[in-house]
Coordinates of C-alpha atoms in Angstrom, one line a residue:
X1262 CA 20.7 0.3 -1.6
X1263 CA 23.3 -1.5 0.6
X1264 CA 21.2 -0.7 3.7
X1265 CA 18.1 -2.0 2.0
X1266 CA 19.7 -5.3 1.0
X1267 CA 21.3 -5.7 4.5
X1268 CA 18.0 -5.3 6.3
X1269 CA 16.3 -7.7 3.8
X1270 CA 19.1 -10.3 4.6
X1271 CA 18.5 -9.8 8.3
X1272 CA 14.8 -10.3 7.8
X1273 CA 15.4 -13.5 5.9
X1274 CA 17.6 -14.8 8.7
X1275 CA 14.8 -13.9 11.2
X1276 CA 12.1 -15.6 9.1
X1277 CA 14.2 -18.7 8.3
X1278 CA 14.0 -19.7 12.0
X1279 CA 10.2 -19.3 12.1
X1280 CA 8.8 -22.8 12.9
X1281 CA 5.5 -22.1 11.2
X1282 CA 6.2 -19.8 8.2
X1283 CA 9.9 -20.4 7.5
X1284 CA 11.4 -18.9 4.3
X1285 CA 13.0 -21.4 1.9
X1286 CA 16.7 -22.2 2.2
X1287 CA 19.3 -21.8 -0.5
X1288 CA 18.5 -23.7 -3.7
X1289 CA 14.8 -23.8 -2.7
X1290 CA 11.8 -21.7 -3.6
X1291 CA 8.1 -21.6 -2.6
X1292 CA 5.7 -22.4 -5.5
X1293 CA 2.0 -23.3 -5.9
X1294 CA 1.7 -26.9 -7.0
X1295 CA -1.7 -27.9 -8.6
X1296 CA -1.1 -31.5 -9.7
X1297 CA 0.6 -34.7 -8.4
X1298 CA 1.9 -37.4 -10.6
X1299 CA 1.7 -40.6 -8.5
X1300 CA 4.4 -43.1 -9.5
X1301 CA 4.9 -46.7 -8.5
X1302 CA 8.4 -48.2 -7.8
X1303 CA 8.8 -49.0 -11.5
X1304 CA 8.2 -45.3 -12.5
X1305 CA 4.8 -46.0 -14.0
X1306 CA 2.2 -43.2 -13.7
X1307 CA -0.6 -44.7 -11.6
X1308 CA -2.8 -41.6 -11.2
X1309 CA -3.0 -37.9 -11.6
X1310 CA -4.3 -36.0 -8.5
X1311 CA -5.5 -32.4 -8.5
X1312 CA -4.5 -30.3 -5.4
X1313 CA -6.3 -27.5 -3.6
X1314 CA -6.3 -26.1 -0.1
X1315 CA -9.3 -26.9 2.0
X1316 CA -11.7 -23.9 2.2
X1317 CA -9.6 -21.9 -0.4
X1318 CA -10.8 -20.8 -3.8
X1319 CA -7.3 -20.9 -5.2
X1320 CA -6.0 -23.9 -7.0
X1321 CA -3.1 -25.9 -5.7
X1322 CA -1.0 -25.9 -2.5
X1323 CA 2.1 -23.9 -1.6
X1324 CA 5.2 -26.1 -1.3
X1325 CA 8.9 -25.7 -0.8
X1326 CA 10.4 -27.1 -4.0
X1327 CA 13.9 -27.2 -5.7
X1328 CA 14.6 -23.6 -6.7
X1329 CA 12.9 -22.2 -9.7
X1330 CA 15.1 -19.6 -11.3
X1331 CA 13.5 -17.2 -13.8
X1332 CA 13.4 -18.6 -17.3
X1333 CA 12.8 -16.9 -20.6
X1334 CA 11.1 -18.2 -23.7
X1335 CA 14.0 -20.7 -24.2
X1336 CA 14.2 -24.3 -23.0
X1337 CA 14.9 -24.4 -19.3
X1338 CA 13.4 -27.3 -17.3
X1339 CA 12.8 -27.2 -13.5
X1340 CA 13.9 -30.1 -11.3
X1341 CA 11.0 -32.4 -10.1
X1342 CA 8.4 -29.7 -10.1
X1343 CA 7.4 -28.3 -13.5
X1344 CA 4.6 -27.9 -16.1
X1345 CA 3.0 -30.5 -18.3
X1346 CA 4.9 -29.2 -21.4
X1347 CA 8.2 -30.5 -19.8
X1348 CA 6.8 -33.6 -18.0
X1349 CA 4.6 -34.9 -20.8
X1350 CA 5.8 -33.0 -23.9
X1351 CA 2.4 -31.4 -24.2
X1352 CA 3.5 -28.6 -26.5
X1353 CA 2.5 -28.6 -30.2
X1354 CA 5.8 -27.1 -31.4
X1355 CA 8.5 -28.0 -28.9
X1356 CA 7.0 -31.0 -27.0
X1357 CA 9.8 -33.5 -27.8
X1358 CA 12.5 -30.9 -27.1
X1359 CA 11.1 -29.9 -23.8
X1360 CA 10.6 -33.5 -22.6
X1361 CA 14.2 -34.4 -23.7
X1362 CA 15.6 -31.4 -21.8
X1363 CA 13.7 -32.4 -18.6
X1364 CA 14.9 -36.0 -18.9
X1365 CA 18.5 -34.8 -19.4
X1366 CA 18.4 -32.5 -16.3
X1367 CA 16.9 -35.3 -14.1
X1368 CA 19.5 -37.8 -15.3
X1369 CA 22.3 -35.3 -14.6
X1370 CA 21.1 -34.7 -11.0
X1371 CA 19.9 -38.2 -10.1
X1372 CA 22.2 -40.6 -11.9
X1373 CA 24.0 -42.7 -9.2
X1374 CA 21.5 -41.7 -6.4
X1375 CA 20.5 -44.9 -4.6
X1376 CA 17.0 -43.8 -3.7
X1377 CA 13.8 -45.6 -4.8
X1378 CA 12.0 -42.3 -5.5
X1379 CA 14.8 -41.0 -7.7
X1380 CA 15.0 -44.3 -9.6
X1381 CA 11.2 -44.2 -10.2
X1382 CA 11.5 -40.6 -11.6
X1383 CA 14.3 -41.6 -14.0
X1384 CA 12.3 -44.5 -15.2
X1385 CA 9.3 -42.2 -15.8
X1386 CA 11.5 -40.0 -18.1
X1387 CA 13.1 -43.0 -19.8
X1388 CA 9.6 -44.0 -21.1
X1389 CA 8.0 -42.4 -24.1
X1390 CA 5.6 -39.6 -23.2
X1391 CA 2.8 -41.3 -25.0
X1392 CA 3.2 -44.5 -22.9
X1393 CA 2.0 -42.7 -19.7
X1394 CA -1.5 -43.9 -18.9
X1395 CA -3.6 -40.6 -18.9
X1396 CA -7.2 -40.3 -19.9
X1397 CA -8.1 -38.1 -22.8
X1398 CA -10.1 -35.8 -20.5
X1399 CA -7.0 -35.3 -18.3
X1400 CA -4.7 -34.7 -21.3
X1401 CA -7.0 -31.9 -22.4
X1402 CA -6.9 -30.3 -19.0
X1403 CA -3.1 -30.6 -18.8
X1404 CA -2.4 -29.4 -22.3
X1405 CA -1.4 -25.7 -22.2
X1406 CA -1.9 -25.6 -18.4
X1407 CA 0.7 -23.4 -16.7
X1408 CA 0.2 -25.0 -13.3
X1409 CA 3.1 -26.9 -11.6
X1410 CA 3.2 -30.7 -11.2
X1411 CA 5.0 -32.6 -8.5
X1412 CA 5.9 -36.3 -8.2
X1413 CA 4.6 -38.5 -5.4
X1414 CA 6.2 -41.9 -4.7
X1415 CA 3.3 -44.2 -3.9
X1416 CA 5.1 -47.1 -2.1
X1417 CA 5.8 -44.8 0.9
X1418 CA 3.5 -41.8 0.0
X1419 CA 6.3 -39.2 0.0
X1420 CA 6.8 -36.3 -2.4
X1421 CA 10.0 -37.1 -4.3
X1422 CA 11.3 -33.5 -4.0
X1423 CA 11.2 -33.8 -0.2
X1424 CA 13.3 -37.0 0.0
X1425 CA 16.7 -36.3 1.8
X1426 CA 18.9 -38.2 -0.7
X1427 CA 17.2 -36.4 -3.7
X1428 CA 17.7 -33.0 -2.0
X1429 CA 21.4 -33.7 -1.3
X1430 CA 21.9 -34.6 -4.9
X1431 CA 20.2 -31.3 -5.9
X1432 CA 22.3 -29.2 -3.6
X1433 CA 25.5 -30.9 -4.9
X1434 CA 24.4 -30.1 -8.5
X1435 CA 23.7 -26.5 -7.6
X1436 CA 27.0 -26.0 -5.9
X1437 CA 29.0 -27.7 -8.7
X1438 CA 27.1 -25.5 -11.2
X1439 CA 28.2 -22.3 -9.4
X1440 CA 30.8 -20.3 -11.4
X1441 CA 32.6 -17.1 -10.7
X1442 CA 35.4 -15.6 -8.6
X1443 CA 35.1 -15.2 -4.8
X1444 CA 34.4 -11.6 -3.8
X1445 CA 34.0 -9.6 -0.6
X1446 CA 30.2 -8.9 -0.3
X1447 CA 29.5 -5.2 -0.1
X1448 CA 26.5 -5.9 2.1
X1449 CA 27.7 -8.6 4.6
X1450 CA 31.4 -8.5 4.2
X1451 CA 31.6 -12.2 3.7
X1452 CA 33.6 -13.9 1.0
X1453 CA 31.6 -15.9 -1.5
X1454 CA 30.8 -16.4 -5.2
X1455 CA 29.5 -13.2 -6.8
X1456 CA 25.9 -13.2 -7.8
X1457 CA 25.3 -12.9 -11.6
X1458 CA 21.6 -12.3 -11.4
X1459 CA 19.4 -10.9 -8.6
X1460 CA 16.3 -13.1 -8.0
X1461 CA 13.1 -12.0 -9.9
X1462 CA 10.4 -10.6 -7.6
X1463 CA 6.9 -11.1 -9.0
X1464 CA 3.5 -9.7 -8.2
X1465 CA 4.2 -6.0 -8.9
X1466 CA 1.6 -4.2 -11.2
X1467 CA 3.6 -2.5 -14.0
X1468 CA 6.4 -5.1 -14.0
X1469 CA 6.7 -8.1 -16.3
X1470 CA 4.8 -11.2 -15.4
X1471 CA 8.0 -13.1 -14.9
X1472 CA 9.1 -10.7 -12.3
X1473 CA 11.6 -7.8 -11.9
X1474 CA 14.9 -7.3 -10.2
X1475 CA 15.8 -4.9 -7.5
X1476 CA 19.5 -5.0 -8.6
X1477 CA 20.3 -5.1 -12.3
X1478 CA 22.3 -3.3 -15.0
X1479 CA 21.5 -2.9 -18.7
X1480 CA 23.7 0.0 -19.7
X1481 CA 27.5 0.4 -19.4
X1482 CA 26.9 3.9 -18.0
X1483 CA 25.3 2.4 -14.9
X1484 CA 28.3 0.2 -14.2
X1485 CA 31.5 0.6 -12.2
X1486 CA 34.8 1.5 -13.8
X1487 CA 36.1 -1.5 -15.7
X1488 CA 32.8 -3.3 -15.8
X1489 CA 30.2 -3.6 -18.5
X1490 CA 26.5 -4.4 -18.5
X1491 CA 27.4 -7.9 -19.6
X1492 CA 28.7 -8.4 -16.0
X1493 CA 25.0 -8.0 -14.9
X1494 CA 24.6 -8.2 -11.1
X1495 CA 28.4 -8.6 -10.5
X1496 CA 28.6 -4.8 -10.7
X1497 CA 26.8 -4.6 -7.4
X1498 CA 29.5 -6.6 -5.6
X1499 CA 27.1 -8.8 -3.8
X1500 CA 27.4 -12.5 -3.3
X1501 CA 25.0 -15.2 -4.5
X1502 CA 23.9 -15.9 -0.9
X1503 CA 23.1 -12.2 -0.2
X1504 CA 21.1 -12.0 -3.5
X1505 CA 19.2 -15.1 -2.7
X1506 CA 18.3 -14.0 0.9
X1507 CA 17.4 -10.5 -0.1
X1508 CA 15.3 -11.6 -3.1
X1509 CA 13.6 -14.3 -1.2
X1510 CA 12.7 -12.0 1.7
X1511 CA 11.3 -9.3 -0.7
X1512 CA 9.3 -12.0 -2.6
X1513 CA 7.8 -13.1 0.7
X1514 CA 6.9 -9.6 1.8
X1515 CA 5.3 -8.8 -1.5
X1516 CA 3.1 -11.9 -1.5
X1517 CA 2.2 -11.9 2.1
X1518 CA -1.0 -9.9 3.1
X1519 CA -0.4 -7.1 5.5
X1520 CA 3.1 -6.2 4.3
X1521 CA 2.2 -4.3 1.1
X1522 CA 0.0 -1.4 0.1
X1523 CA -0.3 0.4 -3.2
X1524 CA 0.0 4.2 -3.1
X1525 CA -0.2 5.8 -6.6
X1526 CA 2.0 3.8 -8.9
X1527 CA 4.4 2.8 -6.0
X1528 CA 4.2 -0.2 -3.8
X1529 CA 4.9 0.3 -0.1
X1530 CA 6.6 -2.7 1.5
X1531 CA 6.8 -2.6 5.3
X1532 CA 8.0 -5.0 8.0
X1533 CA 9.3 -5.1 11.5
X1534 CA 12.4 -6.7 13.1
X1535 CA 10.5 -8.6 15.8
X1536 CA 7.6 -11.0 15.5
X1537 CA 5.2 -9.0 17.6
X1538 CA 1.4 -8.9 17.2
X1539 CA 1.2 -5.4 18.5
X1540 CA 4.0 -4.1 16.2
X1541 CA 2.4 -5.8 13.1
X1542 CA -1.0 -4.5 14.0
X1543 CA 0.2 -0.9 14.4
X1544 CA 2.2 -1.0 11.1
X1545 CA -0.8 -2.4 9.2
X1546 CA -3.1 0.2 10.8
X1547 CA -0.8 3.1 9.8
X1548 CA 0.1 2.0 6.3
X1549 CA -3.2 0.2 5.4
X1550 CA -5.8 2.3 7.2
X1551 CA -8.3 2.3 4.4
X1552 CA -8.1 -1.5 4.0
X1553 CA -8.7 -1.9 7.7
X1554 CA -12.0 -0.1 7.4
X1555 CA -13.1 -1.6 4.1
X1556 CA -12.2 -5.2 5.1
X1557 CA -14.4 -4.9 8.3
X1558 CA -17.2 -2.7 6.9
X1559 CA -19.8 -5.5 7.6
X1560 CA -18.5 -6.1 11.1
X1561 CA -19.8 -3.3 13.4
X1562 CA -17.9 -4.6 16.4
X1563 CA -14.6 -4.7 14.6
X1564 CA -15.1 -1.2 13.2
X1565 CA -15.8 0.2 16.6
X1566 CA -12.7 -1.6 17.9
X1567 CA -10.5 0.1 15.2
X1568 CA -12.1 3.5 15.8
X1569 CA -11.6 3.2 19.5
X1570 CA -7.9 2.2 19.0
X1571 CA -7.4 5.3 16.8
X1572 CA -9.0 7.5 19.4
X1573 CA -6.8 6.1 22.1
X1574 CA -3.7 6.7 20.0
X1575 CA -4.9 10.3 19.2
X1576 CA -5.4 10.9 22.9
X1577 CA -1.9 9.8 23.7
X1578 CA -2.7 6.5 25.4
X1579 CA 0.3 4.1 24.9
X1580 CA -0.4 0.9 23.0
X1581 CA -0.3 -1.9 25.5
X1582 CA 2.4 -4.5 24.8
X1583 CA 4.0 -2.4 22.0
X1584 CA 7.8 -3.0 21.8
X1585 CA 8.8 0.6 21.3
X1586 CA 12.5 -0.2 20.6
X1587 CA 11.6 -2.6 17.7
X1588 CA 12.6 -1.2 14.3
X1589 CA 10.2 -0.8 11.4
X1590 CA 11.2 -0.6 7.7
X1591 CA 9.3 1.0 4.9
X1592 CA 10.5 0.5 1.3
X1593 CA 8.8 2.4 -1.6
X1594 CA 9.2 0.5 -4.9
X1595 CA 8.2 1.7 -8.4
X1596 CA 8.0 -1.2 -10.9
X1597 CA 9.2 -0.6 -14.5
X1598 CA 9.1 -3.6 -16.8
X1599 CA 12.0 -5.9 -15.7
X1600 CA 13.3 -3.6 -13.0
X1601 CA 12.3 -2.3 -9.6
X1602 CA 13.3 1.3 -8.6
X1603 CA 13.6 2.0 -4.9
X1604 CA 12.0 5.5 -4.4
X1605 CA 12.9 5.8 -0.7
X1606 CA 13.6 3.8 2.3
X1607 CA 12.8 4.7 5.9
X1608 CA 13.8 3.0 9.1
X1609 CA 12.9 3.9 12.7
X1610 CA 11.6 2.5 15.9
X1611 CA 8.0 1.5 16.6
X1612 CA 8.0 4.1 19.4
X1613 CA 8.8 6.9 17.0
X1614 CA 6.2 5.5 14.5
X1615 CA 3.6 5.5 17.3
X1616 CA 4.4 9.1 18.3
X1617 CA 4.4 10.4 14.8
X1618 CA 1.2 8.6 13.9
X1619 CA -0.4 10.2 17.0
X1620 CA 0.8 13.6 15.7
X1621 CA -0.6 12.8 12.3
X1622 CA -4.0 11.8 13.8
X1623 CA -4.1 15.0 15.9
X1624 CA -3.1 17.3 13.0
X1625 CA -5.6 15.9 10.6
X1626 CA -8.5 15.8 13.1
X1627 CA -11.6 17.7 11.9
X1628 CA -15.1 17.9 13.3
X1629 CA -17.9 16.2 11.3
X1630 CA -21.5 17.3 10.6
X1631 CA -22.7 15.3 13.6
X1632 CA -20.3 16.9 16.0
X1633 CA -17.9 13.9 16.1
X1634 CA -14.5 13.9 14.5
X1635 CA -14.3 12.8 10.9
X1636 CA -12.9 9.3 10.3
X1637 CA -9.1 9.7 9.8
X1638 CA -7.8 9.1 6.3
X1639 CA -4.7 7.2 5.2
X1640 CA -1.7 8.8 3.5
X1641 CA -3.0 7.4 0.2
X1642 CA -6.5 8.9 0.7
X1643 CA -5.2 12.4 1.4
X1644 CA -2.8 12.2 -1.6
X1645 CA -5.7 11.3 -3.9
X1646 CA -7.6 14.3 -2.7
X1647 CA -5.0 16.5 -4.3
X1648 CA -4.9 14.6 -7.6
X1649 CA -7.0 15.3 -10.7
X1650 CA -10.2 13.2 -10.9
X1651 CA -9.2 11.7 -7.5
X1652 CA -7.0 9.2 -9.4
X1653 CA -3.8 7.7 -7.8
X1654 CA -2.2 7.6 -11.2
X1655 CA -2.2 11.5 -11.2
X1656 CA -0.1 11.8 -8.0
X1657 CA 3.5 12.8 -8.8
X1658 CA 6.1 10.4 -7.5
X1659 CA 8.1 13.2 -5.9
X1660 CA 5.0 14.3 -4.0
X1661 CA 4.4 10.8 -2.8
X1662 CA 7.8 10.2 -1.3
X1663 CA 8.0 13.7 0.3
X1664 CA 4.6 13.3 1.9
X1665 CA 5.3 9.9 3.3
X1666 CA 8.6 11.0 4.7
X1667 CA 7.0 14.1 6.3
X1668 CA 4.2 12.0 7.8
X1669 CA 6.5 9.4 9.2
X1670 CA 9.0 11.8 10.7
X1671 CA 6.6 14.5 11.9
X1672 CA 8.0 17.1 9.4
X1673 CA 6.0 19.9 7.7
X1674 CA 4.0 18.6 4.8
X1675 CA 5.1 19.5 1.3
X1676 CA 4.0 22.8 -0.2
X1677 CA 2.9 20.9 -3.4
X1678 CA 0.5 18.8 -1.4
X1679 CA -1.2 21.9 0.1
X1680 CA -1.3 23.7 -3.2
X1681 CA -2.8 20.6 -4.9
X1682 CA -5.6 20.6 -2.3
X1683 CA -6.3 24.3 -3.0
X1684 CA -6.3 23.8 -6.7
X1685 CA -8.7 20.8 -6.5
X1686 CA -11.1 22.8 -4.3
X1687 CA -11.3 25.6 -6.9
X1688 CA -11.8 23.1 -9.7
X1689 CA -14.3 20.6 -8.3
X1690 CA -15.7 22.7 -5.5
X1691 CA -15.1 19.9 -3.0
X1692 CA -16.9 17.1 -4.8
X1693 CA -15.3 14.0 -6.3
X1694 CA -16.7 11.3 -8.4
X1695 CA -18.1 8.1 -6.8
X1696 CA -20.1 5.1 -7.9
X1697 CA -23.4 6.6 -6.8
X1698 CA -23.3 10.4 -6.6
X1699 CA -20.6 13.1 -6.3
X1700 CA -19.1 12.8 -2.8
X1701 CA -18.4 15.9 -0.6
X1702 CA -14.8 15.8 0.5
X1703 CA -14.5 19.4 1.6
X1704 CA -14.2 18.3 5.3
X1705 CA -11.3 15.9 4.5
X1706 CA -9.5 18.5 2.4
X1707 CA -10.0 21.0 5.2
X1708 CA -8.4 18.5 7.6
X1709 CA -5.4 18.1 5.2
X1710 CA -5.1 21.9 5.0
X1711 CA -5.3 22.2 8.7
X1712 CA -2.5 19.6 9.1
X1713 CA -0.3 21.5 6.7
X1714 CA -0.8 24.9 8.4
X1715 CA -0.4 23.5 11.9
X1716 CA 2.9 21.8 11.0
X1717 CA 4.1 24.9 9.2
X1718 CA 3.3 27.1 12.3
X1719 CA 4.8 24.5 14.6
X1720 CA 8.0 24.4 12.6
X1721 CA 8.3 28.3 12.6
X1722 CA 7.4 28.3 16.3
X1723 CA 4.2 30.4 15.7
X1724 CA 2.3 29.0 18.7
X1725 CA -0.6 31.5 18.4
X1726 CA -1.4 30.4 14.9
X1727 CA -1.0 26.8 15.9
X1728 CA -3.5 27.2 18.7
X1729 CA -6.0 29.1 16.5
X1730 CA -6.3 26.1 14.2
X1731 CA -8.8 24.2 16.3
X1732 CA -10.7 21.0 15.4
X1733 CA -14.1 22.7 15.4
X1734 CA -15.3 26.3 14.8
X1735 CA -13.1 28.9 16.5
X1736 CA -15.1 32.1 16.9
X1737 CA -12.0 33.9 18.3
X1738 CA -10.0 33.3 15.2
X1739 CA -9.5 36.7 13.5
X1740 CA -7.6 35.5 10.4
X1741 CA -9.3 37.3 7.4
X1742 CA -9.3 34.1 5.3
X1743 CA -10.9 32.2 8.1
X1744 CA -13.5 34.9 8.6
X1745 CA -14.4 35.1 4.9
X1746 CA -14.8 31.3 4.8
X1747 CA -17.2 31.5 7.7
X1748 CA -19.1 34.3 6.0
X1749 CA -19.4 32.3 2.8
X1750 CA -20.8 29.3 4.7
X1751 CA -23.4 31.6 6.3
X1752 CA -24.4 33.2 3.0
X1753 CA -24.8 29.7 1.5
X1754 CA -27.1 28.7 4.4
X1755 CA -29.2 31.7 3.8
X1756 CA -29.6 30.9 0.1
X1757 CA -30.5 27.3 0.8
X1758 CA -33.1 28.2 3.4
X1759 CA -34.7 30.8 1.0
X1760 CA -34.8 29.1 -2.4
X1761 CA -33.1 25.7 -2.2
X1762 CA -31.4 26.1 -5.6
X1763 CA -30.0 23.3 -7.7
X1764 CA -26.6 25.2 -7.9
X1765 CA -25.6 27.1 -4.7
X1766 CA -23.1 29.9 -4.4
X1767 CA -20.6 27.2 -3.5
X1768 CA -20.9 25.7 -7.0
X1769 CA -20.6 29.1 -8.7
X1770 CA -18.3 31.3 -6.6
X1771 CA -16.2 29.4 -4.0
X1772 CA -13.1 29.5 -6.1
X1773 CA -13.2 33.2 -6.8
X1774 CA -14.3 34.0 -3.2
X1775 CA -11.3 32.1 -1.8
X1776 CA -8.8 34.0 -3.9
X1777 CA -10.3 37.4 -4.9
X1778 CA -12.8 38.2 -2.1
X1779 CA -13.4 41.9 -3.1
X1780 CA -14.7 40.9 -6.5
X1781 CA -17.3 38.5 -5.2
X1782 CA -18.5 39.2 -1.7
X1783 CA -20.2 42.6 -2.4
X1784 CA -22.6 41.0 -4.8
X1785 CA -23.1 38.0 -2.5
X1786 CA -23.9 40.2 0.4
X1787 CA -26.4 42.2 -1.6
X1788 CA -28.2 39.1 -2.8
X1789 CA -28.1 37.7 0.8
X1790 CA -30.5 40.4 1.9
X1791 CA -33.2 39.0 -0.4
X1792 CA -32.5 35.5 0.9
X1793 CA -32.6 36.6 4.5
X1794 CA -36.0 38.2 4.0
X1795 CA -37.5 34.8 2.8
X1796 CA -35.6 32.5 5.1
X1797 CA -37.3 31.0 8.2
X1798 CA -34.2 31.6 10.3
X1799 CA -33.7 35.2 9.1
X1800 CA -32.9 36.6 12.6
X1801 CA -30.3 33.9 13.3
X1802 CA -28.6 34.2 9.9
X1803 CA -28.6 38.0 10.0
X1804 CA -27.0 38.0 13.4
X1805 CA -24.3 35.6 12.3
X1806 CA -23.5 37.7 9.2
X1807 CA -23.3 40.9 11.2
X1808 CA -21.0 39.3 13.9
X1809 CA -18.6 38.0 11.2
X1810 CA -18.7 41.3 9.2
X1811 CA -17.7 43.3 12.3
X1812 CA -14.6 41.2 12.7
X1813 CA -13.8 41.5 9.0
X1814 CA -14.1 45.2 9.2
X1815 CA -11.7 45.1 12.1
X1816 CA -9.1 43.5 9.9
X1817 CA -9.3 46.2 7.2
X1818 CA -12.3 45.0 5.2
X1819 CA -12.5 42.8 2.1
X1820 CA -9.0 42.2 0.7
X1821 CA -8.4 42.1 -3.1
X1822 CA -6.5 38.8 -2.9
X1823 CA -5.8 36.1 -0.4
X1824 CA -2.4 34.5 -0.1
X1825 CA -1.9 30.7 -0.1
X1826 CA -2.1 30.3 3.7
X1827 CA -5.2 32.5 3.9
X1828 CA -6.9 30.5 1.1
X1829 CA -6.5 27.4 3.2
X1830 CA -7.8 29.2 6.2
X1831 CA -10.8 30.2 4.0
X1832 CA -11.7 26.6 3.3
X1833 CA -11.2 25.6 6.9
X1834 CA -13.4 28.4 8.1
X1835 CA -16.0 27.6 5.5
X1836 CA -16.3 23.9 6.5
X1837 CA -16.2 24.5 10.3
X1838 CA -18.9 27.2 10.1
X1839 CA -21.1 25.0 8.0
X1840 CA -20.6 22.2 10.4
X1841 CA -21.4 24.4 13.4
X1842 CA -24.7 25.5 11.8
X1843 CA -25.8 21.9 11.2
X1844 CA -24.8 20.9 14.7
X1845 CA -26.8 23.7 16.2
X1846 CA -29.8 22.8 14.0
X1847 CA -29.7 19.2 15.1
X1848 CA -29.4 20.3 18.7
X1849 CA -32.5 22.6 18.3
X1850 CA -34.4 19.7 16.7
X1851 CA -33.6 17.4 19.6
X1852 CA -34.8 20.1 22.1
X1853 CA -38.1 20.4 20.2
X1854 CA -38.6 16.6 20.3
X1855 CA -37.9 16.5 24.0
X1856 CA -40.5 19.3 24.6
X1857 CA -43.1 17.5 22.5
X1858 CA -42.6 14.3 24.4
X1859 CA -43.1 16.1 27.7

């Protein structure tokens, strides 16, 4: 955890210097403000102005405001930017109490500050809430509204929370309010006041709406010797500055598009050390591949650009302008109520990431029905192919972390991932639910199985097996599982050409054929003779069956069972043979068209 916090602190320092998108400084936070209360120099409310960003459907405008710490259901006002319940007492049960608390806070911070804007705000809170001139229609809009309100000082048009004297008074208040003993920070090594609470990070599905903490303690068993859970974040031996920087950086990453992707129940947060367009684009392409395609599905030119880029990476063409020494960071976080659990944390260079992504694209490449490679899937997509009902919620957390680590490091894929793909093929026969009709994913699962077997062969230095696992049909591959898969695809083709059934042998027998061939294939071969006699392509089909059977006989005939590796080879052989048949059919149709035109 120390390394995670340290890298988040470094990222905060990096972004704090950004002239365009700087992160808030200490005692500040970024909030969405939806209303402005415009005050004159006497503190009278002149007008109420709704805010919205031009061209945006979202209400309000993002602003850097005096820090908003997490507040519970108790009374805890915010300084200068808060809700109508505190600024107008618009709460049926606690209105007077909330207004009085807000007034007390502002007097505590601003009393003695010689600033016209500060004096106007104090005059506003000294008046009775009912004395503020607001129409009944606006009062109805503001009552119960959870949106934030800011004060604007009309004589010079400035926002009160941005005035220098007011901010100095706020900083002085925050520093005087700091309590605790100085400690040596376990992250930075600096001496400062210990953090009692880690900033709440909001926006995680599964966490509370108020947010969740990355560092927290709620049981004495989790605490250091001599500490208790009442010490809260102090157990972590981190300073308030470190907690603020790390929490602010994490909040920024979570809420900024392009830095987060959901995989199963976890949230993957990723960032790079350098502000580089090429680094950011590669990271988003790798971790958010599905979104890249879906977001541009109406833009044919952009889709072609993405596909071309993936092809170039797969071929080994270096990405122009990529800073290969730049570090990338990937943090997997699992939200649980008020806490965030760090599943795993990976750090490496963009060069390593590019190389391993290239290997991932090469290992998962598989020919499609039109002769071109299938569109590569994301980590999340392949994981869902192994889950029951194709649901991310059914992916085990251990499988998620192990698969991500293997993909990012070029390691062999987990056995559980491969076995999950085999099991789903036996259960759903390669079809998953979709909005229109069941979708055939046998090619994508074959690609996943190929990647698993290739990496396993590579790791064990079995170069012959690695070379035999080609992208398209390999007629020289003599693995018995692969040959049986090819045979099954040919028998299915014969059946379809003869009778075009509503349920093919794939729907009925593919599970048993892939695990216990000797109990299924004799009957399938017998039935195939009837199908061949009725099929238009009987000579072609019969020749294919005979050529594959000769090779199976050469391996010892039909085995009683197939091992796990051979079962995967079965499904790869099945899909590649099926693809080869369709490609040849399309080529034959094209030749007929050409002859007709001549």
